[in-house]
């Protein structure tokens, strides 16, 4: 890389910025595609012990946090929909409205955001520490594939944990919703679950599970790609962790919109 | 029990110490501005684009829910608009800010702790609370409400655009401030302000506690983001519950 002469005009600077952005986008997409492809290739030689460790870390250890998030999300949805449900005099529909909200929107979205904070940051930090410390090079040096050992287990474990946790957290959220409706709006549980069962189909649950699964895939791919592309010293580790969280959050919001359009269009 | 106590107690203690140190030593306004740019200026694109997508999702949901009963967005729009102003605008913006600023603060402060720069600051008669934590807290208190406002505006505009383009409804039906009153704005302001206070504190607790090497930095960053996000949800819940109980 020869240092290029500094451009004087603001137009050139702007052009430079646009070009830099474009390059960054292409580079990011390429890194993601590479990580995804190498992960798929590494699947048959996936490290079992690492997989079980990651499953315990991502799934079991995140359960309390996921449960707390789900409970809060459920109560918040009820507190809020209670406002306008009473206004429209449609108290009976609360079960359906809040169930729909949690299954389709708030459950997957909040679970995705919290998990990207917890797992995405940790993944990126671990892999960045290894990358900066030269341990990844060391693995390659003794003829082992870092993707099969480090990346593939994380991606698979994240996917399994997210899918397993999604139905579980939805159940907790709906349970808390019904109790909150009982206490704040004096809505009998029978009414709540009546409209809930009557107006929601299993397809709605499937929609939430699909969303959560896609978010999990996005989080694991983005965070491992960011972690592996870290360069520099100790500072790079912190930077990688922070940028993994930000990028997974952005990815979750974009995917949320795309999936809502697709699933709503397909089911309507 | 211990973990619960430290989850709630550590930020409170840190806040008390920061206020005391800030009152004693004075807080550099220049540093506050720098931190405000760090927290606000750099998160603005993330918050606005995230909220724009979120607004589009919200109007899609409102439309599909309204079609089950009667008509279109025009029926449920105003109710969803109030929901956005009072609830989702501040909280989702705060969560996005928590993921960005919380991670940034925790990573910075833990790198400083690990490299013993915090001790060096104390040795040179500086005070870590008034020099490092206080400006970040001020920036959070100012920045998160501003970011929430911008995020809510972005979400509203994108909802109106999506309603107009995709559903063929006059999007202005969504922006109907029929149900929005002063209490809604108060609830939104309280949530945004409290989240803005909590995010830097949670990140600073995690960051200043870090000991060890590069791994400690990663661990502190994770902890900072998780506690900041969970704290935002808890604050949201507490404010909503208080308003519900007071029947406002």
XYZ file of C-alpha atoms in Angstrom:
516
model
C 0.000 0.000 0.000
C 1.582 3.218 -1.127
C 0.228 6.275 0.668
C -1.988 8.087 -1.794
C -1.668 11.860 -2.146
C -4.204 13.749 -0.066
C -7.106 14.990 -2.208
C -7.701 18.714 -1.699
C -11.235 19.145 -3.002
C -14.298 18.251 -0.901
C -15.862 16.470 -3.904
C -12.985 14.034 -4.053
C -13.234 13.516 -0.306
C -16.939 12.736 -0.585
C -16.262 10.323 -3.427
C -13.603 8.722 -1.278
C -16.066 8.282 1.560
C -18.638 6.670 -0.725
C -16.008 4.390 -2.199
C -14.819 3.444 1.274
C -18.376 2.628 2.342
C -18.918 0.491 -0.760
C -15.687 -1.375 -0.195
C -16.571 -1.960 3.463
C -19.985 -3.334 2.488
C -18.508 -5.684 -0.108
C -15.801 -6.763 2.324
C -18.344 -7.448 5.053
C -20.585 -9.442 2.742
C -17.603 -11.406 1.495
C -16.449 -12.168 5.032
C -19.930 -13.375 5.988
C -20.182 -15.556 2.870
C -16.730 -17.006 3.524
C -17.539 -17.803 7.158
C -20.861 -19.385 6.167
C -19.314 -21.479 3.393
C -16.339 -22.614 5.470
C -18.705 -23.491 8.317
C -20.806 -25.692 6.052
C -17.636 -27.328 4.738
C -16.406 -27.843 8.294
C -19.665 -29.451 9.473
C -18.617 -33.084 8.923
C -15.415 -32.567 10.911
C -17.073 -30.601 13.654
C -15.462 -30.771 17.085
C -17.926 -32.583 19.376
C -16.553 -31.433 22.710
C -16.546 -27.818 21.627
C -20.150 -28.235 20.442
C -21.354 -29.506 23.814
C -19.441 -26.756 25.609
C -20.990 -24.123 23.333
C -24.467 -25.628 23.774
C -24.166 -25.375 27.555
C -22.796 -21.834 27.305
C -25.251 -20.477 24.735
C -28.377 -22.369 25.693
C -28.367 -23.433 29.306
C -26.424 -20.481 30.712
C -28.575 -17.973 28.821
C -31.834 -19.417 30.097
C -32.207 -17.118 33.134
C -31.569 -14.037 31.021
C -33.922 -15.214 28.271
C -36.614 -16.010 30.823
C -36.292 -12.615 32.491
C -36.492 -10.920 29.101
C -39.537 -12.954 28.119
C -41.338 -12.245 31.383
C -40.646 -8.515 31.114
C -41.660 -8.452 27.460
C -44.939 -10.196 28.260
C -45.866 -7.867 31.111
C -44.891 -4.778 29.116
C -46.995 -5.839 26.129
C -50.030 -6.346 28.360
C -49.548 -3.059 30.215
C -49.427 -1.265 26.900
C -52.140 -3.062 24.962
C -54.359 -2.717 28.015
C -54.381 1.012 27.376
C -55.987 0.885 23.989
C -57.896 -2.341 24.449
C -59.903 -0.629 27.193
C -60.306 2.389 24.967
C -61.870 0.347 22.182
C -63.835 -1.706 24.672
C -62.343 -4.868 23.206
C -61.106 -6.454 26.411
C -61.919 -9.926 25.197
C -59.403 -9.636 22.397
C -56.477 -8.977 24.692
C -55.376 -12.615 24.633
C -55.153 -12.615 20.890
C -53.585 -9.173 20.543
C -50.867 -9.679 23.121
C -50.199 -13.255 22.052
C -49.808 -12.095 18.484
C -47.518 -9.296 19.583
C -45.216 -11.586 21.532
C -45.130 -14.430 19.016
C -44.613 -12.275 15.974
C -42.709 -9.273 17.123
C -41.493 -8.642 20.634
C -40.551 -12.175 21.585
C -38.159 -12.785 18.687
C -36.906 -9.207 18.522
C -36.071 -8.807 22.213
C -34.645 -12.318 22.459
C -32.474 -11.570 19.433
C -31.242 -8.258 20.851
C -30.437 -9.687 24.281
C -28.718 -12.742 22.810
C -26.698 -10.625 20.409
C -25.499 -8.647 23.420
C -24.639 -11.736 25.413
C -23.453 -14.298 22.871
C -22.391 -12.061 19.999
C -20.081 -9.986 22.154
C -18.599 -13.044 23.841
C -18.034 -14.925 20.577
C -16.350 -11.969 18.954
C -14.209 -11.303 22.025
C -13.070 -14.926 22.319
C -12.211 -15.298 18.649
C -10.569 -11.867 18.519
C -8.408 -12.764 21.534
C -7.308 -15.949 19.750
C -6.737 -14.133 16.475
C -4.703 -11.344 18.095
C -2.735 -13.842 20.168
C -1.861 -15.825 17.040
C -3.629 -18.953 18.278
C -5.698 -19.244 15.091
C -2.510 -19.204 13.037
C -1.173 -21.836 15.394
C -4.148 -24.105 14.676
C -3.574 -23.717 10.955
C 0.113 -24.381 11.482
C -0.527 -27.826 12.934
C -2.920 -28.650 10.105
C -6.233 -28.149 11.875
C -9.132 -26.237 10.387
C -10.118 -23.400 12.740
C -13.573 -23.305 11.168
C -14.333 -26.915 12.012
C -13.003 -26.505 15.540
C -14.039 -22.993 16.530
C -16.662 -21.576 14.181
C -18.913 -24.462 13.102
C -19.654 -25.620 16.679
C -20.579 -22.075 17.674
C -22.900 -21.585 14.708
C -24.631 -24.945 15.203
C -24.930 -24.472 18.967
C -26.324 -20.965 18.581
C -28.918 -22.166 16.084
C -30.011 -25.089 18.266
C -30.104 -22.939 21.414
C -32.140 -20.199 19.770
C -34.666 -22.657 18.321
C -34.975 -24.484 21.624
C -35.258 -21.290 23.622
C -37.766 -19.624 21.324
C -40.794 -21.812 22.137
C -39.750 -21.935 25.768
C -39.490 -18.170 26.129
C -42.751 -17.634 24.240
C -44.480 -19.883 26.748
C -43.034 -17.951 29.670
C -43.997 -14.640 28.055
C -47.581 -15.730 27.466
C -47.887 -17.089 30.992
C -46.719 -13.773 32.422
C -49.060 -11.957 30.053
C -52.081 -13.841 31.314
C -51.148 -13.216 34.952
C -50.491 -9.529 34.276
C -53.856 -9.245 32.526
C -55.510 -10.828 35.547
C -53.915 -8.399 37.990
C -53.998 -5.136 36.066
C -57.183 -5.475 33.999
C -59.104 -8.058 36.053
C -59.368 -10.162 32.928
C -60.181 -13.800 33.798
C -57.594 -16.303 32.630
C -60.336 -18.233 30.861
C -61.134 -15.256 28.639
C -57.478 -14.600 27.914
C -56.673 -18.123 26.839
C -60.042 -18.462 25.123
C -59.355 -15.802 22.497
C -55.732 -16.833 22.445
C -56.536 -20.381 21.417
C -59.437 -19.373 19.260
C -57.780 -16.760 17.080
C -54.171 -17.908 16.888
C -53.080 -20.832 14.766
C -49.966 -22.998 15.138
C -48.689 -21.082 12.115
C -48.255 -18.026 14.315
C -45.948 -19.954 16.630
C -44.047 -21.217 13.587
C -43.590 -17.635 12.436
C -41.976 -16.674 15.724
C -39.731 -19.736 15.726
C -38.582 -19.095 12.144
C -37.765 -15.488 13.017
C -35.791 -16.476 16.107
C -33.876 -19.109 14.161
C -32.888 -16.651 11.459
C -31.784 -14.119 14.092
C -29.646 -16.788 15.752
C -27.932 -17.611 12.481
C -27.304 -13.911 11.824
C -25.843 -13.345 15.302
C -23.471 -16.302 15.163
C -22.232 -15.610 11.618
C -21.753 -11.878 12.163
C -20.009 -12.261 15.520
C -17.605 -14.977 14.358
C -16.767 -13.056 11.178
C -16.078 -9.887 13.175
C -13.994 -11.786 15.716
C -11.895 -13.536 13.087
C -11.201 -10.326 11.185
C -9.809 -8.548 14.273
C -6.279 -7.230 13.816
C -4.068 -5.346 16.228
C -3.486 -5.513 19.940
C -5.586 -5.716 23.081
C -7.654 -2.775 21.880
C -8.833 -4.779 18.875
C -10.544 -7.250 21.233
C -12.744 -4.600 22.813
C -13.446 -3.043 19.440
C -14.432 -6.403 17.943
C -16.812 -7.162 20.827
C -18.462 -3.754 20.547
C -18.792 -3.825 16.775
C -20.150 -7.395 16.771
C -23.050 -6.292 18.987
C -23.802 -3.257 16.843
C -23.679 -5.175 13.573
C -25.823 -8.047 14.838
C -28.406 -5.568 16.137
C -28.538 -3.817 12.780
C -28.826 -7.177 11.000
C -31.661 -8.224 13.330
C -33.702 -5.111 12.589
C -33.291 -5.466 8.828
C -34.091 -9.196 8.894
C -37.078 -8.530 11.143
C -38.590 -6.224 8.551
C -37.881 -8.568 5.634
C -39.263 -11.608 7.477
C -42.387 -9.754 8.611
C -43.151 -8.794 5.040
C -42.428 -12.282 3.708
C -44.287 -14.221 6.393
C -47.244 -11.841 6.565
C -47.553 -11.910 2.762
C -47.239 -15.684 2.650
C -49.776 -16.297 5.414
C -52.358 -13.734 4.367
C -29.381 -12.910 46.124
C -25.874 -11.538 46.054
C -26.014 -11.122 42.291
C -29.369 -9.393 42.444
C -28.094 -6.988 45.080
C -24.970 -6.153 43.109
C -26.998 -5.788 39.898
C -29.078 -3.040 41.471
C -26.589 -1.772 44.036
C -23.406 -1.298 42.024
C -24.815 1.323 39.630
C -26.408 3.189 42.565
C -23.143 3.292 44.510
C -21.255 4.342 41.397
C -23.800 7.069 40.721
C -23.486 8.406 44.271
C -19.683 8.423 44.056
C -19.761 10.053 40.625
C -22.089 12.806 41.808
C -19.920 13.454 44.855
C -16.701 13.465 42.855
C -18.255 15.599 40.142
C -19.427 18.157 42.690
C -16.020 18.187 44.373
C -13.746 18.204 41.346
C -16.046 19.768 38.756
C -16.821 18.117 35.427
C -15.097 19.177 32.229
C -17.765 20.358 29.797
C -15.448 19.815 26.887
C -15.137 16.141 27.780
C -18.928 15.921 28.123
C -19.300 17.234 24.576
C -16.737 14.724 23.302
C -18.628 11.899 24.990
C -21.951 13.210 23.692
C -20.548 13.017 20.198
C -19.236 9.518 20.912
C -22.577 8.310 22.268
C -24.961 10.367 20.167
C -23.281 11.334 16.944
C -22.020 7.861 16.266
C -25.189 6.028 17.267
C -27.476 8.271 15.275
C -27.313 6.248 12.078
C -27.767 2.951 13.855
C -30.741 4.203 15.894
C -32.443 5.955 13.010
C -32.073 3.120 10.514
C -33.049 0.503 13.094
C -36.097 2.490 14.128
C -37.079 3.092 10.511
C -37.217 -0.655 9.932
C -39.044 -1.060 13.219
C -41.684 1.484 12.216
C -42.223 -0.374 8.952
C -42.710 -3.619 10.898
C -45.117 -1.927 13.289
C -47.352 -0.631 10.525
C -47.314 -4.046 8.817
C -48.512 -5.639 12.050
C -51.132 -2.944 12.642
C -52.433 -3.487 9.138
C -52.667 -7.271 9.382
C -54.321 -7.015 12.817
C -56.824 -4.424 11.640
C -57.761 -6.463 8.578
C -59.025 -9.245 10.821
C -61.798 -7.032 12.136
C -62.546 -3.993 10.088
C -60.965 -1.741 7.564
C -57.278 -0.956 7.567
C -54.505 0.964 9.268
C -56.772 3.967 9.774
C -58.599 2.096 12.547
C -55.674 0.892 14.638
C -53.180 3.508 13.495
C -53.757 6.089 16.226
C -53.520 3.465 18.976
C -50.281 2.134 17.525
C -48.975 5.658 17.182
C -49.544 6.230 20.892
C -47.826 2.911 21.588
C -44.849 4.050 19.540
C -44.593 7.452 21.227
C -45.037 6.194 24.750
C -43.371 2.837 24.699
C -41.537 1.506 21.716
C -39.877 4.714 20.595
C -37.888 5.352 23.762
C -37.273 1.720 24.673
C -36.117 0.309 21.351
C -33.950 3.396 20.770
C -32.488 2.958 24.248
C -31.796 -0.730 23.580
C -29.979 0.130 20.363
C -28.000 2.825 22.159
C -27.227 0.362 24.956
C -25.790 -2.105 22.487
C -23.632 0.517 20.863
C -22.682 2.958 23.617
C -22.740 0.360 26.389
C -20.353 -1.866 24.477
C -18.144 1.087 23.567
C -17.949 2.450 27.123
C -17.355 -0.947 28.689
C -14.638 -1.792 26.161
C -12.875 1.562 26.637
C -12.988 1.585 30.417
C -12.009 -2.062 30.766
C -9.047 -1.548 28.415
C -7.985 1.344 30.648
C -8.413 -0.767 33.791
C -6.498 -3.693 32.371
C -3.626 -1.490 31.222
C -3.539 0.210 34.640
C -4.331 3.574 33.104
C -6.984 4.168 35.748
C -4.364 3.848 38.499
C -2.095 6.127 36.511
C -4.861 8.708 36.423
C -5.261 8.477 40.193
C -1.506 8.820 40.645
C -1.525 12.043 38.660
C -4.180 13.542 40.968
C -7.045 12.850 38.600
C -10.290 11.324 39.792
C -11.603 8.437 37.666
C -15.187 9.123 38.732
C -15.270 12.780 37.764
C -12.928 12.445 34.767
C -14.172 9.207 33.209
C -17.632 8.315 34.501
C -19.286 11.718 34.990
C -18.908 12.963 31.393
C -20.345 9.698 30.099
C -23.309 9.937 32.455
C -23.997 13.521 31.384
C -23.727 12.462 27.735
C -26.171 9.602 28.333
C -28.675 11.822 30.130
C -28.624 14.314 27.257
C -28.059 11.911 24.392
C -30.566 9.104 24.913
C -33.654 11.384 25.029
C -32.422 13.118 21.871
C -31.761 9.796 20.155
C -35.202 8.526 21.234
C -36.827 11.583 19.690
C -34.949 11.087 16.438
C -35.682 7.363 16.441
C -39.397 7.922 17.040
C -39.506 10.447 14.205
C -37.708 8.016 11.892
C -40.079 5.189 12.840
C -43.153 7.391 12.259
C -41.975 8.616 8.875
C -41.117 5.137 7.636
C -44.457 3.807 8.935
C -46.300 6.519 7.016
C -44.288 5.795 3.886
C -44.864 2.036 4.094
C -48.588 2.501 4.738
C -48.841 4.774 1.719
C -46.741 2.729 -0.682
C -47.357 -0.884 0.328
C -50.939 -0.823 1.633
C -52.361 2.030 -0.402
C -53.676 3.710 2.745
C -53.321 7.399 3.370
C -50.356 7.142 5.708
C -51.304 10.248 7.630
C -53.979 8.131 9.311
C -51.161 6.526 11.257
C -49.808 9.855 12.475
C -53.097 10.766 14.124
C -52.160 12.204 17.538
C -55.713 11.666 18.775
C -54.711 9.643 21.819
C -51.370 11.257 22.581
C -51.446 13.529 25.605
C -48.975 15.076 28.008
C -48.828 11.943 30.162
C -47.611 9.876 27.222
C -44.834 12.356 26.567
C -43.960 12.365 30.265
C -43.749 8.558 30.324
C -41.567 8.576 27.206
C -39.299 11.261 28.651
C -38.947 9.433 31.962
C -38.047 6.182 30.230
C -35.505 7.771 27.923
C -33.912 9.807 30.708
C -33.662 6.873 33.119
C -32.213 4.609 30.419
C -29.727 7.341 29.505
C -28.625 7.508 33.128
C -28.430 3.737 33.530
C -26.562 2.731 30.353
C -23.256 4.543 31.098
C -23.407 3.510 34.753
C -23.877 -0.180 33.951
C -21.092 -0.032 31.379
C -18.784 1.760 33.819
C -19.459 -0.765 36.597
C -18.493 -3.596 34.250
C -15.541 -1.734 32.756
C -13.877 -0.485 35.941
C -14.188 -3.922 37.533
C -12.169 -5.641 34.777
C -8.915 -7.279 35.842
C -6.629 -9.467 33.736
C -5.797 -9.432 30.063
C -7.507 -9.223 26.715
C -10.065 -11.810 27.802
C -11.175 -9.604 30.680
C -11.895 -6.831 28.176
C -14.161 -9.150 26.183
C -15.893 -10.383 29.334
C -16.424 -6.846 30.632
C -17.838 -5.726 27.294
C -20.329 -8.596 27.286
C -21.348 -7.912 30.874
C -21.751 -4.192 30.207
C -24.028 -4.703 27.214
C -26.151 -7.359 28.900
C -26.724 -5.395 32.104
C -27.416 -2.192 30.154
C -29.992 -3.909 27.907
C -31.691 -5.728 30.765
C -31.708 -2.525 32.803
C -33.465 -0.671 29.981
C -36.188 -3.338 29.893
C -36.553 -3.203 33.689
C -36.806 0.601 33.687
C -39.417 0.413 30.951
C -41.396 -2.116 32.953
C -41.174 -0.091 36.169
C -42.332 3.156 34.534
C -45.180 1.423 32.663
C -46.328 -0.324 35.822
C -46.229 2.896 37.834
C -48.328 4.698 35.236
C -50.748 1.786 35.068
C -51.174 1.685 38.836
C -51.665 5.439 39.034
C -54.203 5.152 36.187
C -52.583 7.879 34.126
